[in-house]
CSV table of C-alpha atoms in Angstrom, one decimal:
chain,number,residue,atom,x,y,z
A,1,MET,CA,0.0,0.0,0.0
A,2,ARG,CA,1.3,3.4,-1.0
A,3,VAL,CA,0.4,6.1,1.6
A,4,ALA,CA,0.9,9.9,1.0
A,5,PHE,CA,1.3,11.3,4.5
A,6,VAL,CA,0.6,15.1,4.5
A,7,ALA,CA,2.0,17.1,7.4
A,8,LEU,CA,2.0,20.8,8.3
A,9,GLU,CA,5.4,20.6,10.1
A,10,PRO,CA,8.5,18.4,9.7
A,11,ILE,CA,8.1,15.1,11.5
A,12,GLU,CA,11.7,14.8,12.5
A,13,PRO,CA,13.1,15.6,14.9
A,14,ALA,CA,10.0,14.5,16.8
A,15,ARG,CA,9.8,16.8,19.8
A,16,SER,CA,6.3,18.3,20.0
A,17,GLY,CA,3.3,16.1,20.7
A,18,GLY,CA,2.0,16.5,17.1
A,19,GLN,CA,5.4,15.5,15.7
A,20,ILE,CA,5.6,12.4,18.0
A,21,ARG,CA,2.1,11.3,16.9
A,22,MET,CA,2.9,11.7,13.2
A,23,ALA,CA,6.2,9.8,13.6
A,24,GLY,CA,4.3,7.1,15.4
A,25,LEU,CA,1.7,6.7,12.7
A,26,VAL,CA,4.4,6.5,10.0
A,27,GLN,CA,6.4,4.0,12.2
A,28,GLY,CA,3.3,1.8,12.5
A,29,LEU,CA,2.5,1.8,8.8
A,30,GLU,CA,6.1,1.1,7.8
A,31,ALA,CA,6.5,-1.7,10.3
A,32,ALA,CA,3.5,-3.3,8.7
A,33,GLY,CA,5.3,-3.3,5.3
A,34,HIS,CA,3.6,-0.3,3.7
A,35,HIS,CA,5.4,2.5,1.8
A,36,VAL,CA,4.9,6.0,3.2
A,37,LYS,CA,5.9,9.1,1.4
A,38,ILE,CA,5.9,12.2,3.6
A,39,PHE,CA,4.9,15.7,2.3
A,40,ASP,CA,6.0,18.4,4.7
A,41,PRO,CA,7.2,22.0,4.9
A,42,GLU,CA,10.8,21.1,4.4
A,43,THR,CA,9.9,20.0,0.8
A,44,TYR,CA,7.0,22.3,-0.1
A,45,GLY,CA,7.5,25.4,2.0
A,46,MET,CA,4.1,25.3,3.6
A,47,ALA,CA,5.0,27.3,6.7
A,48,ALA,CA,3.9,30.7,5.2
A,49,ARG,CA,1.5,32.4,7.6
A,50,ALA,CA,-2.0,33.4,6.4
A,51,THR,CA,-2.1,37.2,6.2
A,52,ALA,CA,-4.4,38.0,3.3
A,53,LEU,CA,-8.0,39.0,4.1
A,54,ARG,CA,-9.4,36.1,2.1
A,55,HIS,CA,-8.0,33.6,4.5
A,56,PHE,CA,-10.1,35.1,7.3
A,57,VAL,CA,-13.4,35.8,5.5
A,58,SER,CA,-13.4,32.5,3.5
A,59,PRO,CA,-15.6,29.8,4.9
A,60,ARG,CA,-12.7,27.4,4.7
A,61,PRO,CA,-10.1,27.1,7.5
A,62,ARG,CA,-7.2,29.5,7.6
A,63,GLN,CA,-4.4,27.6,6.0
A,64,GLY,CA,-1.5,29.7,4.7
A,65,ASN,CA,-0.2,30.6,1.3
A,66,ILE,CA,-2.7,29.3,-1.3
A,67,ARG,CA,-0.2,28.9,-4.2
A,68,ILE,CA,2.1,26.8,-2.0
A,69,LEU,CA,-0.8,24.6,-0.8
A,70,ASP,CA,-2.0,24.2,-4.4
A,71,ALA,CA,1.5,23.0,-5.3
A,72,LEU,CA,1.4,20.6,-2.4
A,73,THR,CA,-1.9,19.0,-3.5
A,74,ASP,CA,-0.6,18.6,-7.0
A,75,ALA,CA,2.5,16.9,-5.8
A,76,VAL,CA,0.5,14.5,-3.6
A,77,GLU,CA,-1.8,13.6,-6.6
A,78,GLU,CA,1.3,13.1,-8.9
A,79,SER,CA,2.7,10.6,-6.4
A,80,ASP,CA,-0.3,8.3,-7.3
A,81,PRO,CA,-0.9,7.0,-3.7
A,82,ASP,CA,-3.4,4.4,-2.7
A,83,VAL,CA,-4.4,6.5,0.3
A,84,ILE,CA,-3.9,10.1,1.3
A,85,LEU,CA,-3.4,10.5,5.1
A,86,LEU,CA,-3.8,14.0,6.4
A,87,SER,CA,-2.1,14.8,9.7
A,88,ILE,CA,-4.8,17.3,10.7
A,89,SER,CA,-8.4,18.0,9.8
A,90,TYR,CA,-8.1,21.5,8.4
A,91,LEU,CA,-6.1,20.2,5.5
A,92,ALA,CA,-9.2,18.3,4.3
A,93,PRO,CA,-10.9,21.1,2.4
A,94,MET,CA,-7.9,21.3,0.1
A,95,PHE,CA,-8.3,17.8,-1.2
A,96,ARG,CA,-11.0,17.0,-3.7
A,97,THR,CA,-9.9,13.7,-5.1
A,98,LYS,CA,-11.0,10.2,-6.0
A,99,THR,CA,-8.2,8.8,-3.9
A,100,PRO,CA,-9.4,7.8,-0.4
A,101,VAL,CA,-8.6,10.5,2.1
A,102,VAL,CA,-8.0,9.6,5.7
A,103,ILE,CA,-7.9,12.3,8.4
A,104,ASP,CA,-6.1,12.1,11.7
A,105,PHE,CA,-8.1,14.2,14.1
A,106,GLN,CA,-5.3,15.2,16.5
A,107,ASN,CA,-7.8,17.8,17.7
A,108,ILE,CA,-11.4,18.7,17.1
A,109,GLU,CA,-10.8,22.1,15.6
A,110,ILE,CA,-14.2,23.5,16.8
A,111,ASP,CA,-13.1,22.9,20.3
A,112,ARG,CA,-9.5,23.9,19.9
A,113,TYR,CA,-10.4,27.3,18.6
A,114,ALA,CA,-13.1,27.8,21.2
A,115,SER,CA,-10.5,27.0,23.9
A,116,LEU,CA,-8.0,29.5,22.3
A,117,ALA,CA,-10.7,32.1,22.2
A,118,ALA,CA,-11.4,31.7,25.9
A,119,LEU,CA,-7.8,32.4,26.8
A,120,ALA,CA,-7.2,35.2,24.2
A,121,SER,CA,-8.0,38.9,24.0
A,122,GLY,CA,-8.4,41.5,21.4
A,123,LEU,CA,-7.9,40.5,17.7
A,124,HIS,CA,-6.6,37.1,18.7
A,125,LYS,CA,-9.8,36.4,20.5
A,126,GLY,CA,-11.9,37.5,17.6
A,127,SER,CA,-9.8,35.5,15.1
A,128,ALA,CA,-10.2,32.3,17.2
A,129,ILE,CA,-13.9,32.8,17.6
A,130,LEU,CA,-14.3,33.2,13.9
A,131,GLU,CA,-12.3,30.1,13.1
A,132,SER,CA,-14.3,28.1,15.6
A,133,LEU,CA,-17.5,29.3,14.0
A,134,LYS,CA,-16.2,28.4,10.5
A,135,ALA,CA,-15.1,25.0,11.8
A,136,ARG,CA,-18.7,24.2,12.8
A,137,ARG,CA,-19.5,24.2,9.1
A,138,TRP,CA,-16.4,22.6,7.4
A,139,GLU,CA,-15.2,20.1,10.0
A,140,PRO,CA,-18.3,17.9,10.3
A,141,ARG,CA,-18.5,17.9,6.5
A,142,ALA,CA,-14.8,16.9,6.2
A,143,ALA,CA,-15.4,14.1,8.6
A,144,ARG,CA,-18.4,12.8,6.7
A,145,ASP,CA,-16.6,13.0,3.3
A,146,ALA,CA,-13.4,11.3,4.5
A,147,ALA,CA,-13.0,7.6,3.8
A,148,LEU,CA,-11.8,7.2,7.4
A,149,CYS,CA,-11.4,9.4,10.4
A,150,ILE,CA,-8.8,8.6,13.1
A,151,ALA,CA,-9.7,9.6,16.7
A,152,CYS,CA,-7.3,9.9,19.6
A,153,THR,CA,-9.8,9.2,22.4
A,154,PRO,CA,-13.1,7.2,22.7
A,155,GLU,CA,-14.9,10.5,23.5
A,156,GLU,CA,-13.7,12.1,20.3
A,157,GLU,CA,-14.5,9.0,18.3
A,158,ALA,CA,-18.0,9.2,19.5
A,159,ARG,CA,-18.2,12.8,18.4
A,160,LEU,CA,-17.0,11.9,14.9
A,161,LYS,CA,-19.5,9.1,14.7
A,162,ALA,CA,-22.3,11.5,15.6
A,163,TRP,CA,-21.2,13.6,12.6
A,164,GLY,CA,-21.7,10.5,10.4
A,165,ALA,CA,-18.0,9.6,9.9
A,166,ARG,CA,-16.4,6.2,9.6
A,167,THR,CA,-14.0,6.0,12.4
A,168,CYS,CA,-10.9,4.2,13.8
A,169,LEU,CA,-9.4,4.7,17.3
A,170,VAL,CA,-5.6,5.2,17.4
A,171,PRO,CA,-4.8,6.4,21.0
A,172,HIS,CA,-1.6,8.3,21.6
A,173,SER,CA,1.3,5.9,22.3
A,174,CYS,CA,5.0,6.0,22.9
A,175,ASP,CA,7.8,3.5,22.7
A,176,PRO,CA,9.1,2.9,26.3
A,177,PRO,CA,12.7,3.4,27.1
A,178,ALA,CA,15.0,0.3,27.1
A,179,ASP,CA,16.8,1.4,30.2
A,180,PHE,CA,14.1,2.1,32.7
A,181,ALA,CA,15.1,2.9,36.3
A,182,HIS,CA,13.0,3.9,39.3
A,183,SER,CA,13.0,7.6,40.3
A,184,SER,CA,15.3,8.8,43.1
A,185,LEU,CA,14.2,10.5,46.3
A,186,ASP,CA,15.4,14.1,45.7
A,187,ALA,CA,14.6,14.3,41.9
A,188,PRO,CA,12.6,17.3,40.6
A,189,VAL,CA,9.0,17.6,39.4
A,190,LEU,CA,8.6,17.9,35.6
A,191,PHE,CA,6.1,19.7,33.5
A,192,LEU,CA,6.3,19.0,29.8
A,193,GLY,CA,4.6,21.3,27.3
A,194,SER,CA,5.2,23.5,24.3
A,195,GLY,CA,5.2,27.2,25.2
A,196,GLY,CA,3.3,29.8,23.1
A,197,TYR,CA,0.2,27.6,23.1
A,198,ALA,CA,-2.4,29.3,25.3
A,199,PRO,CA,-3.7,26.2,27.2
A,200,ASN,CA,-0.1,25.2,28.1
A,201,ASP,CA,0.9,28.8,29.1
A,202,ASP,CA,-2.2,29.0,31.2
A,203,ALA,CA,-1.3,25.7,32.9
A,204,ALA,CA,2.2,26.8,33.6
A,205,MET,CA,1.0,30.0,35.2
A,206,TRP,CA,-1.6,28.2,37.3
A,207,LEU,CA,1.0,25.6,38.4
A,208,VAL,CA,3.7,28.1,39.4
A,209,THR,CA,1.6,30.9,40.9
A,210,THR,CA,-1.2,28.9,42.5
A,211,VAL,CA,-0.1,25.3,43.1
A,212,TRP,CA,3.6,25.6,43.7
A,213,PRO,CA,3.4,27.9,46.8
A,214,HIS,CA,1.4,25.2,48.5
A,215,VAL,CA,4.0,22.6,47.6
A,216,LEU,CA,6.9,24.8,48.9
A,217,ARG,CA,5.2,25.5,52.3
A,218,ARG,CA,5.2,21.7,52.9
A,219,HIS,CA,8.3,20.7,51.1
A,220,PRO,CA,10.7,23.7,50.9
A,221,LYS,CA,13.4,21.9,48.9
A,222,ALA,CA,11.1,20.9,46.1
A,223,GLN,CA,12.2,21.8,42.5
A,224,LEU,CA,10.1,22.2,39.4
A,225,ARG,CA,11.4,22.0,35.8
A,226,ILE,CA,9.4,23.4,32.9
A,227,VAL,CA,10.5,21.8,29.6
A,228,GLY,CA,9.3,22.2,26.1
A,229,ARG,CA,9.7,24.1,22.8
A,230,GLY,CA,9.1,27.9,23.4
A,231,THR,CA,8.8,27.7,27.2
A,232,ASP,CA,12.1,29.6,27.5
A,233,ARG,CA,10.1,32.6,26.0
A,234,SER,CA,6.6,32.2,27.2
A,235,CYS,CA,7.4,31.0,30.8
A,236,ARG,CA,10.6,33.0,31.4
A,237,SER,CA,9.0,35.2,34.0
A,238,LEU,CA,8.0,32.2,36.1
A,239,ALA,CA,11.6,31.1,36.8
A,240,SER,CA,12.8,31.3,40.5
A,241,ASP,CA,15.1,29.5,42.9
A,242,SER,CA,12.7,26.6,42.9
A,243,VAL,CA,11.5,26.8,39.3
A,244,THR,CA,13.8,26.2,36.3
A,245,VAL,CA,12.5,27.1,32.9
A,246,VAL,CA,14.5,24.9,30.5
A,247,GLY,CA,13.0,25.5,27.0
A,248,GLU,CA,13.5,23.0,24.2
A,249,VAL,CA,15.7,19.9,24.7
A,250,GLU,CA,17.2,17.5,22.2
A,251,SER,CA,15.3,14.6,23.8
A,252,ILE,CA,12.8,14.4,26.6
A,253,ASP,CA,14.0,10.9,27.6
A,254,ASP,CA,16.8,12.3,29.8
A,255,GLU,CA,14.4,14.7,31.5
A,256,LEU,CA,11.9,12.0,32.2
A,257,ARG,CA,14.6,9.6,33.4
A,258,SER,CA,15.9,12.2,36.0
A,259,CYS,CA,12.6,13.4,37.4
A,260,ALA,CA,10.7,12.2,40.4
A,261,LEU,CA,7.2,12.6,38.9
A,262,THR,CA,5.4,14.6,36.2
A,263,VAL,CA,2.5,17.0,36.4
A,264,ALA,CA,-0.2,17.6,33.8
A,265,PRO,CA,-1.9,20.9,34.9
A,266,VAL,CA,-3.7,21.8,31.7
A,267,ARG,CA,-7.3,22.8,32.4
A,268,ARG,CA,-8.7,23.4,29.0
A,269,GLY,CA,-8.0,22.8,25.3
A,270,ALA,CA,-8.9,20.2,22.7
A,271,GLY,CA,-7.6,16.7,21.8
A,272,ALA,CA,-5.5,14.4,23.8
A,273,GLN,CA,-2.1,15.4,25.2
A,274,LEU,CA,0.6,13.1,23.8
A,275,LYS,CA,3.2,14.2,26.3
A,276,VAL,CA,0.9,12.8,29.1
A,277,VAL,CA,1.2,9.4,27.4
A,278,SER,CA,5.0,9.8,26.9
A,279,ALA,CA,5.6,10.5,30.5
A,280,LEU,CA,3.5,7.5,31.6
A,281,ALA,CA,5.2,5.2,29.1
A,282,HIS,CA,8.5,6.2,30.6
A,283,GLY,CA,7.3,4.9,33.9
A,284,ARG,CA,6.8,8.2,35.8
A,285,SER,CA,3.9,8.8,38.2
A,286,MET,CA,1.7,11.8,37.5
A,287,VAL,CA,-0.6,14.4,39.1
A,288,ALA,CA,-3.2,15.6,36.5
A,289,THR,CA,-6.2,17.9,36.3
A,290,PRO,CA,-9.6,16.4,35.2
A,291,TYR,CA,-9.0,17.8,31.7
A,292,SER,CA,-5.5,16.2,31.4
A,293,MET,CA,-6.9,12.9,32.9
A,294,ARG,CA,-8.8,12.5,29.6
A,295,SER,CA,-5.5,11.8,27.9
A,296,VAL,CA,-4.6,9.0,30.4
A,297,PRO,CA,-5.2,5.5,29.0
A,298,SER,CA,-7.9,3.7,31.0
A,299,GLU,CA,-5.5,0.9,32.0
A,300,CYS,CA,-3.2,3.6,33.6
A,301,ARG,CA,-5.6,5.7,35.5
A,302,GLN,CA,-5.1,3.8,38.8
A,303,TYR,CA,-1.5,5.1,38.7
A,304,VAL,CA,-2.4,8.7,38.2
A,305,ALA,CA,-3.6,11.1,40.9
A,306,GLN,CA,-6.4,13.5,39.8
A,307,ALA,CA,-6.8,16.9,41.4
A,308,SER,CA,-9.2,19.7,40.7
A,309,SER,CA,-8.1,22.4,43.1
A,310,SER,CA,-4.7,23.9,43.7
A,311,GLU,CA,-4.5,22.6,47.2
A,312,GLU,CA,-5.5,19.0,46.2
A,313,PHE,CA,-3.0,19.2,43.4
A,314,ALA,CA,-0.2,20.3,45.8
A,315,ASP,CA,-1.2,17.5,48.3
A,316,HIS,CA,-0.6,14.8,45.7
A,317,VAL,CA,2.7,16.4,44.5
A,318,VAL,CA,4.0,16.5,48.1
A,319,ARG,CA,2.8,12.9,48.8
A,320,LEU,CA,4.6,11.6,45.7
A,321,LEU,CA,7.8,13.6,46.4
A,322,THR,CA,8.1,12.3,49.9
A,323,SER,CA,7.0,8.7,49.4
A,324,LEU,CA,9.3,6.5,47.3
A,325,ASP,CA,7.0,3.5,48.0
A,326,ASP,CA,4.0,5.3,46.4
A,327,ARG,CA,6.0,6.4,43.5
A,328,HIS,CA,7.7,3.1,42.8
A,329,ASP,CA,4.5,1.2,43.0
A,330,ALA,CA,3.0,3.5,40.3
A,331,GLU,CA,6.2,3.2,38.2
A,332,SER,CA,6.1,-0.6,38.3
A,333,GLY,CA,2.5,-0.6,37.2
A,334,LEU,CA,3.1,1.7,34.4
A,335,THR,CA,6.1,-0.2,33.0
A,336,ALA,CA,3.9,-3.3,32.8
A,337,VAL,CA,1.5,-1.7,30.3
A,338,ASP,CA,1.8,-2.7,26.6
A,339,TRP,CA,3.1,0.5,25.1
A,340,GLY,CA,4.2,1.1,21.5
A,341,TRP,CA,2.9,2.3,18.1
A,342,LYS,CA,2.7,-1.1,16.5
A,343,ALA,CA,-0.1,-2.1,18.8
A,344,ALA,CA,-1.7,1.3,18.7
A,345,THR,CA,-1.9,1.4,14.9
A,346,SER,CA,-3.1,-2.2,14.3
A,347,SER,CA,-6.7,-1.3,13.8
A,348,LEU,CA,-5.8,1.6,11.5
A,349,ILE,CA,-3.7,-0.7,9.3
A,350,HIS,CA,-6.5,-3.2,9.1
A,351,ASP,CA,-9.0,-0.5,8.0
A,352,LEU,CA,-6.6,1.1,5.5
A,353,GLU,CA,-5.9,-2.3,3.9
A,354,GLY,CA,-9.7,-2.8,3.6
A,355,LEU,CA,-10.0,0.6,1.9
A,356,CYS,CA,-7.4,-0.4,-0.7
A,357,ARG,CA,-9.1,-3.8,-1.4
A,358,GLN,CA,-12.4,-1.9,-1.9
A,359,GLY,CA,-10.7,0.5,-4.3
């Protein structure tokens, strides 16, 4: 099977959640013996920002330079694939083709833009509201028209089915490290998230200004590390003697290996958080908000502490920092889970092969 995989950002190096998911899907397809050709900005220069008025007033999603995108769709068609796999839903209105189109719904764009609007102000708020309203028209239609829609969570799969889409569930996954070791007593707390994305910035602000003071009152030597692309800019003002803002790193493996536990303080947004899954696959215990708990696989939820208030969140952080037994019990349970993209993509590969046989 020849798959044209269309991305809006380079897949490698896979550092952001979106990049890790795209790399995982490609890995699963190639492991099953299928040929995947990737179309991304490195080749087609798709990174141009949408600035012309027509991008905003059009009923289609705001996508970027139209001429560049037209060149991309032409290149995809010329590659003569059996299946076109789109890495995100707002690429769908570009493709009007007889070749089966499959969409990976990393996010429900209606919800993502609504969440961005709730956290924004001024022109950014107006733009996000407009895009959310536009998505109410094009996104359900794109889902219905697609040969197959890939969902990240059971809740989002149910949403897509309600729109009349044919669906497949591919939860976020992660290949676990080969050299797992239990966390040490005096290791830091770790928050992973890309800066410059409003829900993550809001989460970092809430964590540092509202939760962390409660932690320090009970555990004065506690240390927090904020790691992720762009955090050195968006979270710089949050740094202190007990909070280190790291920014982007070559690999999150070393950060996860050296931390005591991870926190998932995001309170709103859309889609599942892949870095939540990455942290769990590396065998690290976690404290999560109810929103972030949606990204935790059902078989792992017994090992994750959920907290709604800042005080409750801090209580769980302090408990895990001070109790190696609690931490190591959770770590042992998490390492026993069957992680990996091969298992996660098995149903997708079955459905794609069925589409090709029908064609």
